[in-house]
mmCIF file of C-alpha atoms in Angstrom:
data_model
loop_
_atom_site.group_PDB
_atom_site.id
_atom_site.type_symbol
_atom_site.label_atom_id
_atom_site.label_comp_id
_atom_site.label_asym_id
_atom_site.label_seq_id
_atom_site.Cartn_x
_atom_site.Cartn_y
_atom_site.Cartn_z
ATOM 1 C CA MET P 86 -11.798 -7.523 96.865
ATOM 2 C CA ALA P 87 -8.377 -9.007 97.364
ATOM 3 C CA ASP P 88 -6.041 -7.350 99.717
ATOM 4 C CA ARG P 89 -3.599 -5.269 97.730
ATOM 5 C CA LYS P 90 -1.089 -5.739 100.565
ATOM 6 C CA GLN P 91 -1.142 -9.491 100.042
ATOM 7 C CA THR P 92 2.350 -10.714 99.180
ATOM 8 C CA TYR P 93 3.842 -13.620 97.244
ATOM 9 C CA THR P 94 7.231 -15.142 97.824
ATOM 10 C CA VAL P 95 9.155 -16.420 94.836
ATOM 11 C CA MET P 96 12.076 -18.761 95.519
ATOM 12 C CA VAL P 97 14.817 -19.551 92.991
ATOM 13 C CA ILE P 98 16.630 -22.794 93.850
ATOM 14 C CA PRO P 99 19.692 -23.469 91.663
ATOM 15 C CA HIS P 100 20.846 -27.016 90.739
ATOM 16 C CA SER P 101 24.271 -26.260 92.136
ATOM 17 C CA GLU P 102 25.131 -26.076 95.803
ATOM 18 C CA GLN P 103 24.747 -22.332 95.747
ATOM 19 C CA PRO P 104 22.211 -20.989 98.176
ATOM 20 C CA SER P 105 18.650 -20.373 97.009
ATOM 21 C CA THR P 106 17.315 -16.915 96.421
ATOM 22 C CA SER P 107 13.889 -15.635 97.292
ATOM 23 C CA PHE P 108 12.069 -12.363 96.850
ATOM 24 C CA THR P 109 8.704 -11.090 97.812
ATOM 25 C CA LEU P 110 6.156 -9.547 95.381
ATOM 26 C CA ARG P 111 3.029 -7.726 96.291
ATOM 27 C CA LEU P 112 -0.231 -8.550 94.509
ATOM 28 C CA PHE P 113 -0.267 -5.404 92.364
ATOM 29 C CA GLN P 114 3.267 -6.196 91.199
ATOM 30 C CA VAL P 115 2.193 -9.666 90.062
ATOM 31 C CA GLN P 116 -0.832 -8.169 88.305
ATOM 32 C CA LEU P 117 1.346 -5.541 86.604
ATOM 33 C CA ALA P 118 3.828 -8.164 85.414
ATOM 34 C CA SER P 119 0.968 -10.279 84.042
ATOM 35 C CA LEU P 120 -0.440 -7.310 82.149
ATOM 36 C CA CYS P 121 2.962 -6.550 80.710
ATOM 37 C CA LEU P 122 3.375 -10.120 79.499
ATOM 38 C CA ILE P 123 -0.093 -10.084 77.948
ATOM 39 C CA ALA P 124 0.640 -6.744 76.260
ATOM 40 C CA LEU P 125 3.952 -8.070 74.957
ATOM 41 C CA PHE P 126 2.256 -11.165 73.569
ATOM 42 C CA LEU P 127 -0.443 -9.109 71.861
ATOM 43 C CA SER P 128 2.197 -6.765 70.424
ATOM 44 C CA LEU P 129 4.061 -9.724 69.009
ATOM 45 C CA LEU P 130 0.846 -10.969 67.397
ATOM 46 C CA VAL P 131 0.169 -7.550 65.876
ATOM 47 C CA PHE P 132 3.703 -7.202 64.551
ATOM 48 C CA ALA P 133 3.568 -10.726 63.092
ATOM 49 C CA ASN P 134 0.313 -9.896 61.290
ATOM 50 C CA LEU P 135 1.737 -6.623 60.014
ATOM 51 C CA HIS P 136 4.840 -8.400 58.755
ATOM 52 C CA HIS P 137 2.709 -10.968 56.935
ATOM 53 C CA ASN P 138 0.563 -8.257 55.328
ATOM 54 C CA LEU P 139 3.678 -6.302 54.365
ATOM 55 C CA GLN P 140 5.164 -9.337 52.649
ATOM 56 C CA ALA P 141 1.890 -9.912 50.772
ATOM 57 C CA ASN P 142 1.743 -6.255 49.756
ATOM 58 C CA MET P 143 5.347 -6.346 48.552
ATOM 59 C CA ALA P 144 4.613 -9.410 46.398
ATOM 60 C CA GLU P 145 1.509 -7.735 44.968
ATOM 61 C CA LEU P 146 3.466 -4.530 44.334
ATOM 62 C CA GLU P 147 6.159 -6.447 42.456
ATOM 63 C CA GLU P 148 3.487 -8.157 40.370
ATOM 64 C CA LEU P 149 1.912 -4.799 39.580
ATOM 65 C CA ARG P 150 5.316 -3.474 38.560
ATOM 66 C CA MET P 151 5.760 -6.406 36.192
ATOM 67 C CA VAL P 152 2.286 -5.847 34.749
ATOM 68 C CA ASN P 153 3.060 -2.153 34.348
ATOM 69 C CA ARG P 154 6.312 -2.927 32.504
ATOM 70 C CA GLU P 155 4.493 -5.373 30.218
ATOM 71 C CA GLN P 156 1.788 -2.808 29.548
ATOM 72 C CA ARG P 157 4.394 -0.199 28.626
ATOM 73 C CA GLN P 158 6.090 -2.662 26.300
ATOM 74 C CA GLN P 159 2.789 -3.529 24.638
ATOM 75 C CA ILE P 160 1.877 0.138 24.291
ATOM 76 C CA GLU P 161 5.248 0.936 22.717
ATOM 77 C CA TYR P 162 4.840 -1.995 20.337
ATOM 78 C CA LEU P 163 1.313 -0.931 19.386
ATOM 79 C CA ALA P 164 2.486 2.632 18.829
ATOM 80 C CA ALA P 165 5.199 1.414 16.462
ATOM 81 C CA GLU P 166 2.733 -0.928 14.724
ATOM 82 C CA THR P 167 0.225 1.874 14.315
ATOM 83 C CA GLU P 168 2.839 4.121 12.714
ATOM 84 C CA THR P 169 3.862 1.302 10.364
ATOM 85 C CA LEU P 170 0.260 0.644 9.377
ATOM 86 C CA GLN P 171 -0.276 4.344 8.751
ATOM 87 C CA ASP P 172 2.742 4.355 6.437
ATOM 88 C CA THR P 173 1.290 1.309 4.681
ATOM 89 C CA VAL P 174 -2.039 3.062 4.200
ATOM 90 C CA ARG P 175 -0.262 6.089 2.736
ATOM 91 C CA SER P 176 1.729 3.844 0.397
ATOM 92 C CA LEU P 177 -1.422 2.061 -0.783
ATOM 93 C CA LEU P 178 -3.230 5.334 -1.388
ATOM 94 C CA GLU P 179 -0.220 6.657 -3.331
ATOM 95 C CA LEU P 180 -0.173 3.455 -5.378
ATOM 96 C CA ASP P 181 -3.893 3.846 -6.056
ATOM 97 C CA ARG P 182 -3.273 7.464 -7.137
ATOM 98 C CA GLN P 183 -0.481 6.400 -9.492
ATOM 99 C CA ILE P 184 -2.686 3.791 -11.116
ATOM 100 C CA ARG P 185 -5.544 6.252 -11.625
ATOM 101 C CA GLU P 186 -3.164 8.840 -13.015
ATOM 102 C CA MET P 187 -1.669 6.332 -15.444
ATOM 103 C CA VAL P 188 -5.010 5.166 -16.808
ATOM 104 C CA ARG P 189 -6.584 8.607 -16.394
ATOM 105 C CA LEU P 190 -9.514 7.405 -14.340
ATOM 106 C CA ASP P 191 -11.770 9.977 -12.758
ATOM 107 C CA ARG P 192 -12.420 10.074 -9.032
ATOM 108 C CA TYR P 193 -15.376 7.698 -9.279
ATOM 109 C CA GLY P 194 -13.398 4.914 -10.979
ATOM 110 C CA THR P 195 -14.922 5.295 -14.462
ATOM 111 C CA TRP P 196 -13.225 5.909 -17.791
ATOM 112 C CA PRO P 197 -13.470 9.441 -19.209
ATOM 113 C CA SER P 198 -15.352 9.465 -22.504
ATOM 114 C CA THR P 199 -12.334 10.891 -24.346
ATOM 115 C CA THR P 200 -10.031 8.051 -23.293
ATOM 116 C CA VAL P 201 -9.636 4.815 -25.226
ATOM 117 C CA GLN P 202 -10.140 1.974 -22.755
ATOM 118 C CA VAL P 203 -7.101 -0.252 -22.330
ATOM 119 C CA ARG P 204 -7.324 -3.953 -23.079
ATOM 120 C CA THR P 205 -6.902 -5.618 -19.711
ATOM 121 C CA SER P 206 -6.921 -3.080 -16.883
ATOM 122 C CA PRO P 207 -10.342 -2.891 -15.234
ATOM 123 C CA ALA P 208 -11.893 0.300 -13.946
ATOM 124 C CA LEU P 209 -10.665 0.465 -10.367
ATOM 125 C CA PRO P 210 -13.115 1.375 -7.577
ATOM 126 C CA PRO P 211 -12.051 3.936 -4.989
ATOM 127 C CA LEU P 212 -9.755 2.430 -2.370
ATOM 128 C CA ASP P 213 -11.492 2.324 1.022
ATOM 129 C CA ALA P 214 -12.137 -0.136 3.832
ATOM 130 C CA THR P 215 -15.153 -1.641 2.061
ATOM 131 C CA THR P 216 -13.729 -2.199 -1.419
ATOM 132 C CA ALA P 217 -10.391 -3.254 0.016
ATOM 133 C CA GLY P 218 -12.078 -6.040 1.932
ATOM 134 C CA LEU P 219 -11.086 -4.845 5.402
ATOM 135 C CA ARG P 220 -13.225 -6.359 8.144
ATOM 136 C CA LEU P 221 -11.352 -5.384 11.316
ATOM 137 C CA THR P 222 -13.143 -4.868 14.658
ATOM 138 C CA LEU P 223 -10.981 -3.986 17.626
ATOM 139 C CA PRO P 224 -12.035 -5.362 21.046
ATOM 140 C CA THR P 225 -13.751 -3.000 23.471
ATOM 141 C CA ARG P 226 -13.032 -2.565 27.166
ATOM 142 C CA SER P 227 -16.263 -4.319 28.072
ATOM 143 C CA ALA P 228 -15.242 -7.308 25.976
ATOM 144 C CA VAL P 229 -11.700 -7.492 27.337
ATOM 145 C CA THR P 230 -11.285 -6.257 30.895
ATOM 146 C CA GLN P 231 -7.570 -6.808 31.444
ATOM 147 C CA PRO P 232 -5.364 -4.097 29.824
ATOM 148 C CA VAL P 233 -2.642 -6.571 28.893
ATOM 149 C CA GLU P 234 -5.133 -8.939 27.286
ATOM 150 C CA ARG P 235 -6.678 -6.037 25.414
ATOM 151 C CA ALA P 236 -3.266 -4.952 24.156
ATOM 152 C CA LEU P 237 -2.509 -8.494 23.014
ATOM 153 C CA ALA P 238 -5.884 -8.687 21.246
ATOM 154 C CA ILE P 239 -5.206 -5.417 19.400
ATOM 155 C CA ARG P 240 -1.774 -6.697 18.458
ATOM 156 C CA ALA P 241 -3.338 -9.835 16.972
ATOM 157 C CA ALA P 242 -5.816 -7.657 15.062
ATOM 158 C CA ASN P 243 -2.927 -5.577 13.708
ATOM 159 C CA GLU P 244 -1.238 -8.751 12.471
ATOM 160 C CA GLU P 245 -4.404 -9.639 10.581
ATOM 161 C CA LEU P 246 -4.583 -6.112 9.214
ATOM 162 C CA LYS P 247 -1.000 -6.363 7.939
ATOM 163 C CA ASP P 248 -1.868 -9.578 6.080
ATOM 164 C CA GLN P 249 -4.835 -7.839 4.457
ATOM 165 C CA PHE P 250 -2.662 -4.874 3.482
ATOM 166 C CA ALA P 251 -0.160 -7.231 1.897
ATOM 167 C CA ALA P 252 -2.928 -8.786 -0.207
ATOM 168 C CA ILE P 253 -4.221 -5.347 -1.235
ATOM 169 C CA GLY P 254 -0.728 -4.188 -2.125
ATOM 170 C CA ALA P 255 -0.178 -7.244 -4.313
ATOM 171 C CA THR P 256 -3.481 -6.611 -6.077
ATOM 172 C CA LEU P 257 -2.735 -2.942 -6.677
ATOM 173 C CA THR P 258 0.743 -3.787 -7.915
ATOM 174 C CA SER P 259 -0.727 -6.195 -10.452
ATOM 175 C CA TYR P 260 -3.165 -3.458 -11.518
ATOM 176 C CA ARG P 261 -0.285 -1.031 -11.977
ATOM 177 C CA THR P 262 1.693 -3.557 -14.013
ATOM 178 C CA ALA P 263 -1.290 -4.288 -16.251
ATOM 179 C CA ALA P 264 -2.067 -0.581 -16.605
ATOM 180 C CA SER P 265 1.539 0.216 -17.485
ATOM 181 C CA GLU P 266 1.610 -2.509 -20.122
ATOM 182 C CA ASP P 267 -1.690 -1.391 -21.613
ATOM 183 C CA LEU P 268 -0.620 2.248 -21.665
ATOM 184 C CA ALA P 269 2.481 1.211 -23.599
ATOM 185 C CA TYR P 270 0.230 -0.703 -25.991
ATOM 186 C CA GLN P 271 -2.140 2.234 -26.442
ATOM 187 C CA SER P 272 0.787 4.590 -27.088
ATOM 188 C CA SER P 273 2.284 2.258 -29.680
ATOM 189 C CA ARG P 274 -0.963 1.285 -31.407
ATOM 190 C CA PRO P 275 -1.608 3.517 -34.475
ATOM 191 C CA SER P 276 -4.695 5.529 -33.586
ATOM 192 C CA ILE P 277 -4.510 9.045 -35.070
ATOM 193 C CA PRO P 278 -4.519 10.413 -38.640
ATOM 194 C CA PRO P 279 -1.031 10.888 -40.124
ATOM 195 C CA ALA P 280 -1.893 14.378 -41.375
ATOM 196 C CA VAL P 281 -4.636 16.982 -41.481
ATOM 197 C CA GLY P 282 -6.441 16.859 -44.823
ATOM 198 C CA PHE P 283 -9.082 15.112 -46.895
ATOM 199 C CA ILE P 284 -9.231 11.402 -47.720
ATOM 200 C CA THR P 285 -9.145 11.314 -51.498
ATOM 201 C CA SER P 286 -8.752 7.570 -51.998
ATOM 202 C CA PRO P 287 -9.968 4.817 -49.614
ATOM 203 C CA PHE P 288 -8.493 1.425 -48.784
ATOM 204 C CA GLY P 289 -9.391 -1.499 -50.996
ATOM 205 C CA VAL P 290 -10.464 -1.947 -54.631
ATOM 206 C CA ARG P 291 -10.592 1.312 -56.601
ATOM 207 C CA THR P 292 -10.316 2.704 -60.113
ATOM 208 C CA SER P 293 -6.729 3.654 -60.887
ATOM 209 C CA PRO P 294 -6.203 7.444 -61.044
ATOM 210 C CA PHE P 295 -3.693 6.785 -63.824
ATOM 211 C CA GLY P 296 -6.231 4.990 -66.029
ATOM 212 C CA TRP P 297 -4.902 1.487 -65.322
ATOM 213 C CA GLY P 298 -8.335 0.060 -64.617
ATOM 214 C CA VAL P 299 -9.444 -1.453 -61.319
ATOM 215 C CA GLN P 300 -6.714 -2.076 -58.775
ATOM 216 C CA PHE P 301 -6.243 -2.782 -55.069
ATOM 217 C CA HIS P 302 -5.269 0.274 -53.009
ATOM 218 C CA SER P 303 -3.115 -0.828 -50.050
ATOM 219 C CA GLY P 304 -3.761 2.241 -47.899
ATOM 220 C CA ILE P 305 -5.577 5.550 -47.878
ATOM 221 C CA ASP P 306 -4.591 8.864 -49.465
ATOM 222 C CA ILE P 307 -4.908 12.080 -47.447
ATOM 223 C CA ALA P 308 -4.493 15.250 -49.528
ATOM 224 C CA ALA P 309 -3.508 18.710 -48.298
ATOM 225 C CA ARG P 310 -1.136 21.527 -49.174
ATOM 226 C CA ASP P 311 2.435 20.720 -50.090
ATOM 227 C CA GLY P 312 4.589 20.765 -46.946
ATOM 228 C CA THR P 313 1.791 19.767 -44.543
ATOM 229 C CA PRO P 314 3.359 17.973 -41.545
ATOM 230 C CA ILE P 315 3.093 14.186 -41.400
ATOM 231 C CA VAL P 316 3.152 12.687 -37.901
ATOM 232 C CA ALA P 317 3.800 9.242 -36.460
ATOM 233 C CA THR P 318 0.474 7.637 -35.643
ATOM 234 C CA GLY P 319 1.939 5.699 -32.710
ATOM 235 C CA ASP P 320 5.125 5.329 -30.681
ATOM 236 C CA GLY P 321 7.676 3.387 -32.663
ATOM 237 C CA ARG P 322 11.073 3.047 -34.301
ATOM 238 C CA VAL P 323 12.018 4.163 -37.815
ATOM 239 C CA THR P 324 12.856 1.080 -39.887
ATOM 240 C CA PHE P 325 13.074 2.604 -43.384
ATOM 241 C CA VAL P 326 13.774 5.994 -44.910
ATOM 242 C CA GLY P 327 14.270 6.188 -48.656
ATOM 243 C CA TRP P 328 12.766 5.992 -52.105
ATOM 244 C CA LYS P 329 10.252 3.406 -53.204
ATOM 245 C CA SER P 330 9.357 3.426 -56.889
ATOM 246 C CA SER P 331 5.620 4.050 -56.677
ATOM 247 C CA TYR P 332 5.573 5.635 -53.209
ATOM 248 C CA GLY P 333 8.398 8.098 -53.819
ATOM 249 C CA ARG P 334 10.134 9.333 -50.694
ATOM 250 C CA THR P 335 8.889 6.990 -47.918
ATOM 251 C CA VAL P 336 9.102 6.452 -44.155
ATOM 252 C CA GLU P 337 8.265 3.173 -42.404
ATOM 253 C CA LEU P 338 7.784 2.689 -38.663
ATOM 254 C CA GLU P 339 7.723 -0.416 -36.482
ATOM 255 C CA HIS P 340 5.438 0.084 -33.464
ATOM 256 C CA GLY P 341 5.644 -3.267 -31.717
ATOM 257 C CA TYR P 342 2.709 -5.513 -30.850
ATOM 258 C CA GLY P 343 2.615 -6.516 -34.522
ATOM 259 C CA TYR P 344 1.899 -2.993 -35.835
ATOM 260 C CA ALA P 345 3.775 -1.252 -38.670
ATOM 261 C CA THR P 346 2.952 1.876 -40.704
ATOM 262 C CA LEU P 347 4.095 3.403 -43.998
ATOM 263 C CA TYR P 348 4.023 7.061 -45.124
ATOM 264 C CA GLY P 349 4.593 7.674 -48.845
ATOM 265 C CA HIS P 350 4.950 10.586 -51.324
ATOM 266 C CA CYS P 351 6.826 12.751 -48.788
ATOM 267 C CA SER P 352 8.547 15.894 -49.939
ATOM 268 C CA LYS P 353 10.994 15.836 -47.019
ATOM 269 C CA VAL P 354 11.825 13.339 -44.264
ATOM 270 C CA ILE P 355 13.249 14.588 -40.961
ATOM 271 C CA VAL P 356 13.892 11.271 -39.152
ATOM 272 C CA SER P 357 16.504 8.579 -39.664
ATOM 273 C CA VAL P 358 16.562 4.791 -39.481
ATOM 274 C CA GLY P 359 16.747 3.503 -35.916
ATOM 275 C CA GLN P 360 15.338 6.688 -34.417
ATOM 276 C CA LYS P 361 12.569 6.293 -31.846
ATOM 277 C CA VAL P 362 9.563 8.567 -32.228
ATOM 278 C CA LYS P 363 6.492 9.302 -30.136
ATOM 279 C CA LYS P 364 2.907 9.374 -31.307
ATOM 280 C CA GLY P 365 2.137 12.771 -32.866
ATOM 281 C CA THR P 366 5.800 13.586 -33.621
ATOM 282 C CA VAL P 367 6.414 15.150 -37.042
ATOM 283 C CA ILE P 368 8.452 12.710 -39.136
ATOM 284 C CA ALA P 369 8.074 14.185 -42.657
ATOM 285 C CA TYR P 370 6.274 16.700 -44.806
ATOM 286 C CA MET P 371 3.642 16.083 -47.459
ATOM 287 C CA GLY P 372 4.660 16.137 -51.116
ATOM 288 C CA SER P 373 3.988 14.524 -54.478
ATOM 289 C CA THR P 374 7.002 12.284 -55.032
ATOM 290 C CA GLY P 375 6.689 8.968 -56.823
ATOM 291 C CA GLN P 376 3.527 8.113 -58.755
ATOM 292 C CA SER P 377 1.258 10.885 -57.549
ATOM 293 C CA THR P 378 -1.449 13.150 -58.887
ATOM 294 C CA GLY P 379 -0.819 15.898 -56.316
ATOM 295 C CA PRO P 380 0.384 16.611 -52.763
ATOM 296 C CA HIS P 381 -0.832 13.895 -50.388
ATOM 297 C CA VAL P 382 0.376 11.162 -48.061
ATOM 298 C CA HIS P 383 -0.195 7.516 -48.827
ATOM 299 C CA TYR P 384 -0.745 5.857 -45.420
ATOM 300 C CA GLU P 385 -0.633 2.109 -44.775
ATOM 301 C CA VAL P 386 -1.149 0.026 -41.622
ATOM 302 C CA ARG P 387 -0.013 -3.559 -41.251
ATOM 303 C CA VAL P 388 -0.975 -5.880 -38.384
ATOM 304 C CA ASN P 389 1.273 -8.922 -38.091
ATOM 305 C CA GLY P 390 2.395 -8.291 -41.668
ATOM 306 C CA LYS P 391 -1.129 -8.128 -43.081
ATOM 307 C CA LEU P 392 -2.509 -4.959 -44.673
ATOM 308 C CA VAL P 393 -5.600 -3.595 -42.905
ATOM 309 C CA ASN P 394 -7.876 -0.618 -43.447
ATOM 310 C CA PRO P 395 -6.153 2.412 -41.818
ATOM 311 C CA ARG P 396 -9.567 3.999 -41.156
ATOM 312 C CA THR P 397 -10.028 1.349 -38.439
ATOM 313 C CA TYR P 398 -7.034 2.861 -36.616
ATOM 314 C CA MET P 399 -7.956 6.519 -36.932
ATOM 315 C CA ASN P 400 -10.011 7.791 -33.998
#
């Protein structure tokens, strides 16, 4: 073991002409100074490592903050998109309801037996994800591990969903347009009897009730009590009110779509030329004016100016 009383002399000799300086250190003092230097060096190493780790942690924390901000932005966007898509779904369902109400479809998309089917509007199936053609599968967490990537994938899926909704909306709008047009056609098309009574003379060739031999009858005769209401057989506009020699007091209606009707032998007319009337509206009362054998209404239907059998247009 070294002698702890052993001493070391340290001399400091300056470059100038000043005298040198010396001092004496014992062995334990040299050992203590060495330990202090080693401890200081190790402390500097530790602090340098801590500083490096702190800088790395700060950079990672800033990156996490950026990711968190981006996630919040994506979540806010998806929330707004979801609300918009929900509004779109409600609009499409309301449009589907309007169409079904217009064409009086039942809940299973079939025509009620009491309804005359329109010309062009098809029976619409219930609106759901299958019939609407929606094939949307959102990514799962196992498929997409990063939250931001998952949010972006859902956003892309929502864009595709919006395109599909736009196509469905266009289709339903075309259905509604067609249904509206066909409902207008069905309302205007003569389809009900002009009065309650008995058909006493059919359309076509018949024996004249006045003894004039065989003649062509241009309509049908419906007989009932004098004053029986006569109704418009379809929506239309009054084009003639007046007296016609053989028909007596007469009303004529123009229904559009090439249809026109005539009501003869009226005792009283309660509409005027130019007036618009709805199907089933009373326009006159039955009488026996003109060449008539008793109270009745002579009813004619023309399609594109050609006389047709009114029985074809009486459901």
